[in-house]
Coordinates of C-alpha atoms and ligand atoms in Angstrom, one line a residue:
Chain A
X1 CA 171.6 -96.6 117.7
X2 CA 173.8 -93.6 117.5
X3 CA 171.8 -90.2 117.5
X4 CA 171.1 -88.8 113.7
X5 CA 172.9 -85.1 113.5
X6 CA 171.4 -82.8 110.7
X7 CA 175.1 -81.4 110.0
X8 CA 176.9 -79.7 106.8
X9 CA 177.0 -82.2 103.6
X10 CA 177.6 -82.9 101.2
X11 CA 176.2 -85.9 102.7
X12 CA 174.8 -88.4 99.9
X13 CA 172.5 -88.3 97.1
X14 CA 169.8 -88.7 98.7
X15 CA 170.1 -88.1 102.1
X16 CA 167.3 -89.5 104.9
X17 CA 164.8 -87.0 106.4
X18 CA 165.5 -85.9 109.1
X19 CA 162.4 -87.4 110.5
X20 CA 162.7 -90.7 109.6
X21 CA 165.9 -90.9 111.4
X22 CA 164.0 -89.5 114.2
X23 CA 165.2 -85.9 114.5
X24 CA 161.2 -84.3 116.2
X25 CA 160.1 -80.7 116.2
X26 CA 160.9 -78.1 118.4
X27 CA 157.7 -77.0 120.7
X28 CA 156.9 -73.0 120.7
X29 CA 159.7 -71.1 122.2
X30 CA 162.1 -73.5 121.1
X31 CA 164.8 -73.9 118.1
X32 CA 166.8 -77.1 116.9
X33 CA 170.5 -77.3 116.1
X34 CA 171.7 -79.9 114.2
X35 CA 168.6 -81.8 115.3
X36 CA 168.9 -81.4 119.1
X37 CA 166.2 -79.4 120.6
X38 CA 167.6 -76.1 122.4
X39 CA 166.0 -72.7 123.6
X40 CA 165.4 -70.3 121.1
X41 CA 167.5 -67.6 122.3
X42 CA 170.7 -70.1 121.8
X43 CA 169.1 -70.6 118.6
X44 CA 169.1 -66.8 117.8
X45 CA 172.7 -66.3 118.7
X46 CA 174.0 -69.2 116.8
X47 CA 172.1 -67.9 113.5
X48 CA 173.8 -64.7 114.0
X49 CA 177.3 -66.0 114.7
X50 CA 176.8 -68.5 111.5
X51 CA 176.1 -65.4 109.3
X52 CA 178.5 -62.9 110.7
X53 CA 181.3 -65.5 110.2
X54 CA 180.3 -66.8 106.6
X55 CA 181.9 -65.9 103.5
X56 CA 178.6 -65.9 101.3
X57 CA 175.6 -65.2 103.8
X58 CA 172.5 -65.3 101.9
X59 CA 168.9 -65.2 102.6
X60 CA 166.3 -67.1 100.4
X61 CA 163.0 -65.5 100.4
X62 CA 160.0 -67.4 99.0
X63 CA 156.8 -66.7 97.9
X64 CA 155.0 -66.1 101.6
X65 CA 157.3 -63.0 101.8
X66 CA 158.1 -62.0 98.4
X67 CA 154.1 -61.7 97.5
X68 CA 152.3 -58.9 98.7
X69 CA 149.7 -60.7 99.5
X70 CA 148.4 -59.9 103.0
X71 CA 149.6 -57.3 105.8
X72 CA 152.0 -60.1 107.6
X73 CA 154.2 -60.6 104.4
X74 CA 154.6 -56.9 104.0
X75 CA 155.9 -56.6 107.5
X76 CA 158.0 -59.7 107.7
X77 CA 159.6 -58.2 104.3
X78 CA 160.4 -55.5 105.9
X79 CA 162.2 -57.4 108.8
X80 CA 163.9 -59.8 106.3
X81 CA 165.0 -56.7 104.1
X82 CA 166.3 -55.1 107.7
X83 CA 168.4 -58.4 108.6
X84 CA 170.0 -58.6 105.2
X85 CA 170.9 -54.6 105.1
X86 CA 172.7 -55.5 108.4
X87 CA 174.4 -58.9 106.9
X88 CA 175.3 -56.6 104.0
X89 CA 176.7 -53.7 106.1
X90 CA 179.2 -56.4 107.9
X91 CA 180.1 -58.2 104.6
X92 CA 179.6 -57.0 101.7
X93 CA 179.5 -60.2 99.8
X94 CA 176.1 -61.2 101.4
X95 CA 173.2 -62.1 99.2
X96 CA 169.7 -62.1 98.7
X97 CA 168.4 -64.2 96.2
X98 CA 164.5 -65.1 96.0
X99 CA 162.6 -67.9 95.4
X100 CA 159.7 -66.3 93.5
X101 CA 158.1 -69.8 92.9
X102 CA 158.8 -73.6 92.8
X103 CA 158.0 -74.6 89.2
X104 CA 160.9 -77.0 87.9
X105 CA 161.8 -74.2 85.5
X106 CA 162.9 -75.7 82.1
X107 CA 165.8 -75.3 80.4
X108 CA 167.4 -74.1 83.6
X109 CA 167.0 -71.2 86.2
X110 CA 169.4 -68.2 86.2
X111 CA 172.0 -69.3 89.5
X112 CA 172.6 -65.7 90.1
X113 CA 169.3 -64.7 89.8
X114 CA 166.7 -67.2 91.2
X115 CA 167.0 -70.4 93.9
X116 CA 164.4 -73.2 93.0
X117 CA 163.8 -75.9 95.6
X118 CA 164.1 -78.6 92.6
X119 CA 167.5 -77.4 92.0
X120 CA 168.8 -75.3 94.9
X121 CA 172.5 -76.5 94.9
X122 CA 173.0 -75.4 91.4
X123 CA 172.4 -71.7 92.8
X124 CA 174.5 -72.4 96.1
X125 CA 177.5 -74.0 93.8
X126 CA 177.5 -71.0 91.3
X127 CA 177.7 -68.2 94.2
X128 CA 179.4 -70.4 97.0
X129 CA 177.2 -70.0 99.4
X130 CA 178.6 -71.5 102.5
X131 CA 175.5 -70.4 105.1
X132 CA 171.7 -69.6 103.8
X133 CA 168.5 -68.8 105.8
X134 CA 165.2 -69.8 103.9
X135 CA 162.2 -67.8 105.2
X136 CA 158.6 -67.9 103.3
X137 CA 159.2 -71.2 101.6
X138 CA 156.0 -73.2 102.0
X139 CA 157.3 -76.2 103.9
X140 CA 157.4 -79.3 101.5
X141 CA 159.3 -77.1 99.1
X142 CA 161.6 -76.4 101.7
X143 CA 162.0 -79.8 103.2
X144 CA 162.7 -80.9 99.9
X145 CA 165.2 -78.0 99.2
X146 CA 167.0 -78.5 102.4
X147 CA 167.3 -82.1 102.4
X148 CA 169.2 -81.5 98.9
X149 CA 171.4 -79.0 100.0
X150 CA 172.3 -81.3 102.4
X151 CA 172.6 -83.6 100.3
X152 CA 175.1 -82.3 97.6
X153 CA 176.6 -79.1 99.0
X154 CA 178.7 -77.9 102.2
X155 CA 176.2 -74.8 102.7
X156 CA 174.8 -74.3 106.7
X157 CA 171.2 -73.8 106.0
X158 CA 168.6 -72.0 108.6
X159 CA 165.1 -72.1 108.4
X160 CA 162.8 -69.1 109.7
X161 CA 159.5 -71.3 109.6
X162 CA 156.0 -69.7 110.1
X163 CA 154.7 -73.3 110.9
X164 CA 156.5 -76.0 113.2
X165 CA 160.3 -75.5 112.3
X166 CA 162.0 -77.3 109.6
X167 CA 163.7 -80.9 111.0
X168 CA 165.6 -81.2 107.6
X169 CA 167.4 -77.6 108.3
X170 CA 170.5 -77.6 110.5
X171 CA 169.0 -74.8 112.1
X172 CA 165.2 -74.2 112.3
X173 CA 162.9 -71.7 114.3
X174 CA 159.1 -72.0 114.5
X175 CA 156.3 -69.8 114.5
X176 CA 158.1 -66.9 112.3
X177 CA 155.9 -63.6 112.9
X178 CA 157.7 -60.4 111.8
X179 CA 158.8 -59.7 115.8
X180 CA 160.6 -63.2 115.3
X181 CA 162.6 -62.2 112.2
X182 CA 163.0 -58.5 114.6
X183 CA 164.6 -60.3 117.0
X184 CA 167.4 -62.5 114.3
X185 CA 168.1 -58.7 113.2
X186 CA 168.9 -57.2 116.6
X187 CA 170.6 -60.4 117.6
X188 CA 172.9 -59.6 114.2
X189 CA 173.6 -56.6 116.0
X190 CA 174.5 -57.2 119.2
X191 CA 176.6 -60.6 118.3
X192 CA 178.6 -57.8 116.0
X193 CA 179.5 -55.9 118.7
X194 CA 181.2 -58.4 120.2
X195 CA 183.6 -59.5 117.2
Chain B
X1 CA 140.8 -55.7 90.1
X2 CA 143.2 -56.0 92.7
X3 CA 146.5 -57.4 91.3
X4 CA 148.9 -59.6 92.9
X5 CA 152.0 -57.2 94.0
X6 CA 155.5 -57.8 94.7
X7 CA 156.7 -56.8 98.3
X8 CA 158.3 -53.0 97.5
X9 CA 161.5 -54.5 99.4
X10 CA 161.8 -57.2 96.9
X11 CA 160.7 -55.6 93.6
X12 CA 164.2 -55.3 92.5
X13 CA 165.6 -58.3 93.4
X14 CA 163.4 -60.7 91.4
X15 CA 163.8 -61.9 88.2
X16 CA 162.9 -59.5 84.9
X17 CA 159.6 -62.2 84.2
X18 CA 157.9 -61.6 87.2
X19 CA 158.3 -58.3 87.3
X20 CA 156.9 -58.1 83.8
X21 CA 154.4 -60.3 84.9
X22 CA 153.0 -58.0 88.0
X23 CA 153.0 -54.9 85.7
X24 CA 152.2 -55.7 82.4
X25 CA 149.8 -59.4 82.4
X26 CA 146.1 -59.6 81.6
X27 CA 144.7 -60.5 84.9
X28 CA 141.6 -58.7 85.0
X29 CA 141.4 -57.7 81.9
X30 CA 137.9 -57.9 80.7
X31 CA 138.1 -58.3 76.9
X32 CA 141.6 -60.4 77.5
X33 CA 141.2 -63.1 74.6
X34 CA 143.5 -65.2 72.0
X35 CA 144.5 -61.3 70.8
X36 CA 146.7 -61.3 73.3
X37 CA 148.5 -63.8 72.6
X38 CA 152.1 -62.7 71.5
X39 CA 152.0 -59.8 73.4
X40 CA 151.0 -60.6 76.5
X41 CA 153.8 -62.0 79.4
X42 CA 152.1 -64.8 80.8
X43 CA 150.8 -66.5 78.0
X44 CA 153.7 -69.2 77.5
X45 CA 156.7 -67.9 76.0
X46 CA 158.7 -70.7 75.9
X47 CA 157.1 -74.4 75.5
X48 CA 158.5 -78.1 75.6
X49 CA 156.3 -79.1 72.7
X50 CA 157.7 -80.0 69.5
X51 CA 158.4 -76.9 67.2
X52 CA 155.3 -76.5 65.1
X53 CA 152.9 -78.1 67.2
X54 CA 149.3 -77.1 67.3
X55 CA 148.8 -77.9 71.1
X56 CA 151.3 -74.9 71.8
X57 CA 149.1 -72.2 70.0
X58 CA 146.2 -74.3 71.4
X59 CA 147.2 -74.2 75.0
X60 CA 148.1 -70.2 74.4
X61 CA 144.3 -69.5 73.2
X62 CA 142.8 -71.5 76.0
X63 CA 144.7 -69.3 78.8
X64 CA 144.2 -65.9 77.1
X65 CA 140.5 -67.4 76.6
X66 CA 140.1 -68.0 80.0
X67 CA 137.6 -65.4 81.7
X68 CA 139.1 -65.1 85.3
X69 CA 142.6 -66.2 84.9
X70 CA 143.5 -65.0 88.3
X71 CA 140.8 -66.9 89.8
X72 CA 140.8 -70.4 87.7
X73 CA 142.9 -73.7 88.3
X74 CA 143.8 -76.0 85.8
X75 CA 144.1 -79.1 86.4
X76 CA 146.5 -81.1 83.8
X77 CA 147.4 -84.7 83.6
X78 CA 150.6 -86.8 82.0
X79 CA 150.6 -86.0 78.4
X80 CA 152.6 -83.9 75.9
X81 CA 150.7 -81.1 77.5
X82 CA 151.7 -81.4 81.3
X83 CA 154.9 -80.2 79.9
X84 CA 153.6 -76.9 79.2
X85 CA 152.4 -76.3 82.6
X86 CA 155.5 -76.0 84.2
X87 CA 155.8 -72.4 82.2
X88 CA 152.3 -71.0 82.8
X89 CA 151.3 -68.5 85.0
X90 CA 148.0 -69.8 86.1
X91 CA 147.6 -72.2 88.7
X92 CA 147.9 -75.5 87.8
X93 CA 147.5 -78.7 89.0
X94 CA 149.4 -82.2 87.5
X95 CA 147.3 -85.5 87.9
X96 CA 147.7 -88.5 88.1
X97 CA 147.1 -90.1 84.1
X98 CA 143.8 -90.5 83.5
X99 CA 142.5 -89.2 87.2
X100 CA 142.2 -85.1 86.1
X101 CA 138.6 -85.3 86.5
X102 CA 138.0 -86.8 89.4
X103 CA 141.1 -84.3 91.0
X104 CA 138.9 -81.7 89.1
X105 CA 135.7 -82.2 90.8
X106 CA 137.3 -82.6 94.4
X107 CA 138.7 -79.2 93.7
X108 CA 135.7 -77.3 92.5
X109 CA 133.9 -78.4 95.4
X110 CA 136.5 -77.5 98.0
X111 CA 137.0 -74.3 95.9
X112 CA 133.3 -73.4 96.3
X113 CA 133.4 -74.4 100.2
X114 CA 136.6 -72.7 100.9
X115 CA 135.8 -69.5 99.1
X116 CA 132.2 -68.9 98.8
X117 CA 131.8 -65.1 97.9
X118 CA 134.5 -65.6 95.0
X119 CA 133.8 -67.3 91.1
X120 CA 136.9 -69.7 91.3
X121 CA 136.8 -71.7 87.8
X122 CA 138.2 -74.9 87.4
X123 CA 139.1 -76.2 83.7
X124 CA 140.8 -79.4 83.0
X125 CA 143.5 -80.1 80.0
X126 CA 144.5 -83.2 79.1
X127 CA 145.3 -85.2 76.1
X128 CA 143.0 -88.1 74.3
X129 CA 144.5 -91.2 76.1
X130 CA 143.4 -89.6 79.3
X131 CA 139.9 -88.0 78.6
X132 CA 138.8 -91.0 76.6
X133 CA 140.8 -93.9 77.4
X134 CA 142.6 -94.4 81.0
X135 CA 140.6 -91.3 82.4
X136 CA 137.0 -92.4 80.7
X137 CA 135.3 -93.7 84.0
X138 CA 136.6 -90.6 85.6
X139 CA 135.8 -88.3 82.9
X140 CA 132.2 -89.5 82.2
X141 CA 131.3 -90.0 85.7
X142 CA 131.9 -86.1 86.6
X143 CA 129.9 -85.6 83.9
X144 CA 126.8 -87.8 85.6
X145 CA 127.6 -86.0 88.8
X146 CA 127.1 -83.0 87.4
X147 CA 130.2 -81.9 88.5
X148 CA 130.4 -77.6 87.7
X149 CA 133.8 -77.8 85.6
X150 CA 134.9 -77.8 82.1
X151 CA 136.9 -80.5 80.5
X152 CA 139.2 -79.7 77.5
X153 CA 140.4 -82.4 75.3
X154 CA 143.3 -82.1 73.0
X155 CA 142.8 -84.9 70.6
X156 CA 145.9 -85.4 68.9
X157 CA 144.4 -88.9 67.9
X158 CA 146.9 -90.9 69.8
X159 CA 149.0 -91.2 72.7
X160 CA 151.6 -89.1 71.9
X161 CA 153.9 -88.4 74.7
X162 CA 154.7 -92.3 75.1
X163 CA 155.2 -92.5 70.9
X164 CA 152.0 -93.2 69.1
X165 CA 150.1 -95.9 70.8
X166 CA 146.0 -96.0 69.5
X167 CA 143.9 -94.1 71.3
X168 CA 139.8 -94.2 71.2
X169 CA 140.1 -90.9 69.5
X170 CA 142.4 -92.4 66.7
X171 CA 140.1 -92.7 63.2
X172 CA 139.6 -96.6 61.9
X173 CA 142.2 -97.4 59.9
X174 CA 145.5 -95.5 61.6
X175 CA 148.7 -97.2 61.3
X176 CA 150.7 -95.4 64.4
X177 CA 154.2 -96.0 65.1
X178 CA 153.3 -98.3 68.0
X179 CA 149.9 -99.7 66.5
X180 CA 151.4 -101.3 63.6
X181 CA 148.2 -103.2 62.6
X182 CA 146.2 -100.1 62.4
X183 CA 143.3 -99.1 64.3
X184 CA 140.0 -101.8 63.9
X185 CA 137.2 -99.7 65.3
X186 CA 135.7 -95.9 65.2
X187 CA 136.9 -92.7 66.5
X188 CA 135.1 -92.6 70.0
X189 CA 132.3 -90.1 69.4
X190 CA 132.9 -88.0 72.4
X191 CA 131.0 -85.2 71.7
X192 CA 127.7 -86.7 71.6
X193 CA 128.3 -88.7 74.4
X194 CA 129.1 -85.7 76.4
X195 CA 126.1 -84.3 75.1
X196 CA 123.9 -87.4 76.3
X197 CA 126.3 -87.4 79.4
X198 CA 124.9 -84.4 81.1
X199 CA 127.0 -81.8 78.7
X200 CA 125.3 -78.4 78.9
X201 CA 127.6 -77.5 76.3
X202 CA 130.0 -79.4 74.2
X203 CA 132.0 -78.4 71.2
X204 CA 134.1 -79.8 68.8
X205 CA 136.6 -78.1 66.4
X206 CA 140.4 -77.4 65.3
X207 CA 142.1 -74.7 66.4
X208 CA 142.7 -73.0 62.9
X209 CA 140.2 -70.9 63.5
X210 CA 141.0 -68.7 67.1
X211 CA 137.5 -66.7 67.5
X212 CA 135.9 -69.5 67.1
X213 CA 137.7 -71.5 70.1
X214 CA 138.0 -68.3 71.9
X215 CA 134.2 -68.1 71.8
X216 CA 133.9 -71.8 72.7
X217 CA 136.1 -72.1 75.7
X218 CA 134.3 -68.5 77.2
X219 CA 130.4 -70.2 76.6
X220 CA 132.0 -73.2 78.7
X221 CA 133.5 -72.0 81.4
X222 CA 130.3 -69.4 81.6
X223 CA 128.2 -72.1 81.3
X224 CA 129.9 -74.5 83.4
X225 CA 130.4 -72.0 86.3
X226 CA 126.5 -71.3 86.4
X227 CA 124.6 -75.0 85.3
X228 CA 126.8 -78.0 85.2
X229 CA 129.8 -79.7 83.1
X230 CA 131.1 -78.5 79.9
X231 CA 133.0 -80.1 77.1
X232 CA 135.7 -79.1 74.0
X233 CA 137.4 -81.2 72.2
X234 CA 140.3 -79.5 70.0
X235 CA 142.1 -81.1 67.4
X236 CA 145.8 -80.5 68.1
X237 CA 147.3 -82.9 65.0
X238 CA 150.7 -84.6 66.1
X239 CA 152.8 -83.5 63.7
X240 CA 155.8 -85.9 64.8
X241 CA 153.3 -88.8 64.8
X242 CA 151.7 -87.9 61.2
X243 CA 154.5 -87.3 59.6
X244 CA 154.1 -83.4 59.0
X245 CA 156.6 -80.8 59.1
X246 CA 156.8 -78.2 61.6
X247 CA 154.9 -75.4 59.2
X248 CA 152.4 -77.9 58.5
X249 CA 150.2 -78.0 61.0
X250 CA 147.7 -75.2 60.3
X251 CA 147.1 -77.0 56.7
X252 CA 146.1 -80.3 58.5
X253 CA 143.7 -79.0 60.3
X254 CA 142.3 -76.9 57.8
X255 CA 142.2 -80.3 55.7
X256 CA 140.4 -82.0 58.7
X257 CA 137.2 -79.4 59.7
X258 CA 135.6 -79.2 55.8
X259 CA 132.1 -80.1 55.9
X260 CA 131.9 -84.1 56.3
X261 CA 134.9 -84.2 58.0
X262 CA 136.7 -85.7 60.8
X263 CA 136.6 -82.3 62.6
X264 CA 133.7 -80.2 61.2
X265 CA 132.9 -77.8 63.8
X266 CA 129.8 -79.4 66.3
X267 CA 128.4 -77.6 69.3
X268 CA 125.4 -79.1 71.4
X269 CA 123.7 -76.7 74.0
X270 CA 121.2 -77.9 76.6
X271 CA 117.9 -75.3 76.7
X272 CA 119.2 -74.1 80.2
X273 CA 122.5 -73.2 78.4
X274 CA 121.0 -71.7 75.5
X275 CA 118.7 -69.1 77.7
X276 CA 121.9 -68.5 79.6
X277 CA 123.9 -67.8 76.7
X278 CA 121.5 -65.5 75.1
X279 CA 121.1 -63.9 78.4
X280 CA 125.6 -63.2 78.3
X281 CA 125.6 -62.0 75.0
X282 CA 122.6 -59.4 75.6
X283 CA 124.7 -58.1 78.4
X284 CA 127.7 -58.1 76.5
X285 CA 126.2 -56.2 73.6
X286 CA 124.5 -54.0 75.7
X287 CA 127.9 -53.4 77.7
X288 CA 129.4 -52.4 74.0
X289 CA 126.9 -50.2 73.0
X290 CA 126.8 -48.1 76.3
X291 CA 130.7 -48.1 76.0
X292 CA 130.2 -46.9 72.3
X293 CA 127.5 -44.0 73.3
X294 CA 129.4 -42.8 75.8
X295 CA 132.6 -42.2 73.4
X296 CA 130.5 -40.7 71.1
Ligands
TPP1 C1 149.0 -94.0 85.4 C2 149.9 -93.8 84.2 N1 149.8 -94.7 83.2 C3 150.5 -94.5 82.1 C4 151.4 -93.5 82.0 C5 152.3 -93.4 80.8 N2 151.9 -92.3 79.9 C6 152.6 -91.1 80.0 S1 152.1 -90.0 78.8 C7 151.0 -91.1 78.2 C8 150.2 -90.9 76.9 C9 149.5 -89.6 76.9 O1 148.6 -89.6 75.9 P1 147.5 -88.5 75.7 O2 146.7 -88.4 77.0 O3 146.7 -88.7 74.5 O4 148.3 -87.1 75.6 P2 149.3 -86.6 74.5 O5 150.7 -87.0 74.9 O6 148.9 -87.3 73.2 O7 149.1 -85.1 74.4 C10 151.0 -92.4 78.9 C11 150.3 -93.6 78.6 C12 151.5 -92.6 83.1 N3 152.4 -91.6 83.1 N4 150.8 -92.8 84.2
SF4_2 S1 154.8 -85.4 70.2 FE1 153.1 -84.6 68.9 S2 151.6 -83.8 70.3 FE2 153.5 -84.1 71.4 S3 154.6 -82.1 71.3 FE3 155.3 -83.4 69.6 S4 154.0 -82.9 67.9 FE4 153.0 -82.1 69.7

């Protein structure tokens, strides 16, 4: 059976997940690209190379970070407001658009405003996002999201997970503390130095 | 009380609601009631109902009713109503038809393991075909069990979300669009078996009349948070299904509450309840006079 690759879509309507087609979790200290298991450090440097050279880098922070609601979040917004000054710095059309929570808002969300995981390609279609991290997205909502995306538009998504890493992501870290998302922002910087 | 906050790096980036909602909702408010409605950000701006109908301004007075928004989960089921959830800023929970009490009393008890210094409410919503009809085993047994949550009914009289099917709530005689041969048997009389149930306190009314549902829904969340289940059923007339025009709704049920009527105003309280109530409301006057003297 040839070896499922999460890769850039648009790849159907409903795409598998990536677990049924047997894409498994990284273990601590590890990353996954495009399903295959590698160290995290490669991990790192690919994130930052993906961002550096995309036309519309964005970062999608959810509720876990938005929220004030316990020390952690306040420091990993910190770090996540850190990475995106430095995105920002090397192009200035990078975005940050939140996820501030995951009802299926009705008549329809604001595309330059809000990302919802029941309709995240209508805000990556408006703004042509071509490469998005997702960090703070409780992790059905973001499996769900990302396995759309994937589904109906040609955007490279990363996940910064907190838990076990996101299969359905074509990038995913685990175990995101606010050193974690530290260390994306000084690997930023010292992949910028060499371009 | 200590109000959920934005993260300072984000403030400006979110959207203009929930940054109206952070500053400016009624979360631990004390006196927060129906007044606010209209004013107040979270209280459902925008709704999927019908224009006109009664279940929106219902739904509004039962969340600015609610004692300890910021601590209370609804839980909803599939109904006219479960559309109305997606826009409200208090957690919220959609069940399976008919299964919102038993969900309910899963979830108060979990609530009361997982957080046992905190009041965490729990207050189901649902429409008539799920209290009475699909949800009945569900509903009654909490009630046997006991269980420490209140259940609101909004008894429209029918099913109305799937077009007008008969409901046990439906009064004898009703022709509905998809009960042609009109309805054979009596309105199911909830309220009393509530009462006979295990009910501590059960009322029945419309909701022309908001300080009297405000009042309601406070006595049984209270008195479901300290004894055992509670029970409301509102009268939210489907306009679409009666035939009524959108302005028409308040008249309707201001036709149906009269004395001998479908939906005179009923409440039943247990003794326990009673001695508990009487026991709130000498605090609360108490409360009001001190506040008075001391602006004096
Ligand atoms: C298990 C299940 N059975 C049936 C349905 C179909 N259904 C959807 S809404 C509805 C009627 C709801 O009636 P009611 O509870 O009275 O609420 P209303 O819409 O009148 O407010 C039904 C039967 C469903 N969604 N799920
Ligand atoms: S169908 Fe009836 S109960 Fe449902 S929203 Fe419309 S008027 Fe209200």
């Amino acid at each position: 059976m040839v070896k499922y690759r999460v890769e850039v879509g648009p790849e159907a309507y409903l795409p598998p997940s990536a677990a049924c087609a047997g894409v498994v979790l990284p273990d601590p200290g590890q990353a996954l690209i495009a399903g295959e298991v590698v160290h995290e450090d490669v991990g790192m440097e690919e994130a930052a190379r993906r961002f550096l050279s995309a036309k519309i880098p964005t970062i999608f922070p959810g509720p876990l970070v938005l929220w004030n609601w316990n020390e952690k979040s306040v420091k990993k917004a910190t770090a996540i407001k850190a990475m995106y000054d430095e995105l920002k710095a090397h192009n200035p059309e990078a975005l940050l658009i939140p996820m501030p929570d995951y009802r299926p808002k009705y008549p329809k969300i604001n595309p330059e405003v809000e990302i919802n995981p029941n309709h995240p390609n209508l805000t990556i279609w408006h703004n042509k996002i071509d490469v998005c991290m997702f960090v703070g997205v409780h992790c059905h909502q973001a499996n769900l999201s990302l396995k759309i995306i994937r589904g109906g538009t040609n955007c490279y998504t990363i996940a910064m997970c907190a838990q076990a890493g996101h299969e359905d992501a074509m990038l995913t870290f685990r175990d995101a503390t606010p050193d974690k998302i530290w260390m994306l922002v000084e690997a930023i910087k010292d992949v910028k130095k060499t371009l | 009380m200590d109000k959920i906050k934005i993260n300072d790096e984000f403030f400006d980036i979110m959207p203009p609601e929930y940054q109206e909602l952070v500053e400016e909702a009624t979360y631990g408010k004390e006196d927060r009631g129906w007044k606010d409605v209209g004013v107040a950000k979270e209280l459902i701006e925008e709704h999927s109902l019908c224009a006109g109908c009664p279940e929106s301004i219902a739904f509004r007075y039962v969340l600015a009713c609610l004692p300890n928004p910021q601590d209370t989960v609804m839980v909803g089921s599939t109904g006219c109503t479960s559309l109305v959830f997606p826009h409200v800023a208090i957690h919220n929970i959609h069940s399976l038809f008919g299964n919102q009490n038993a969900v309910a009393s899963g979830l108060k008890r979990t609530l009361a393991l997982r957080f046992p210094d905190k009041v965490k409410d729990v207050v189901v919503l649902a429409g008539d075909g799920a209290t009475v009809d699909i949800g009945l085993d569900m509903t009654l047994q909490s009630w046997f069990r006991q269980e420490k949550f209140t259940t609101i009914c909004f008894d429209n009289e029918l099913y109305a979300n799937t077009g007008g099917q008969e409901s046990g709530l439906m009064q004898k005689g009703f022709v509905g669009k998809m009960a042609p041969a009109g309805k054979k048997f009596d309105k199911v009389p909830l309220p009393e078996i509530a009462r006979d149930s295990g009910c501590h306190y059960v009322a029945m009314m419309t909701v022309s009349k908001p300080n009297r549902v405000e009042k309601a829904i406070r006595n049984a969340i209270l008195v479901a948070r300290e004894i055992g289940p509670t029970y409301i059923q509102l009268y939210t007339p489907c306009i679409l299904e009666i035939g009524k025009q959108m302005m028409e709704g308040l008249q309707e049920m201001r036709d149906s509450e009269g004395p001998g009527k479908r939906f005179e105003f009923k409440e039943y309280i247990s003794d326990e309840a009673k001695v508990f109530l009487d026991e709130v409301d000498a605090e609360r006057k108490a409360k009001k006079k001190a506040l008075r003297a001391a602006r004096a």
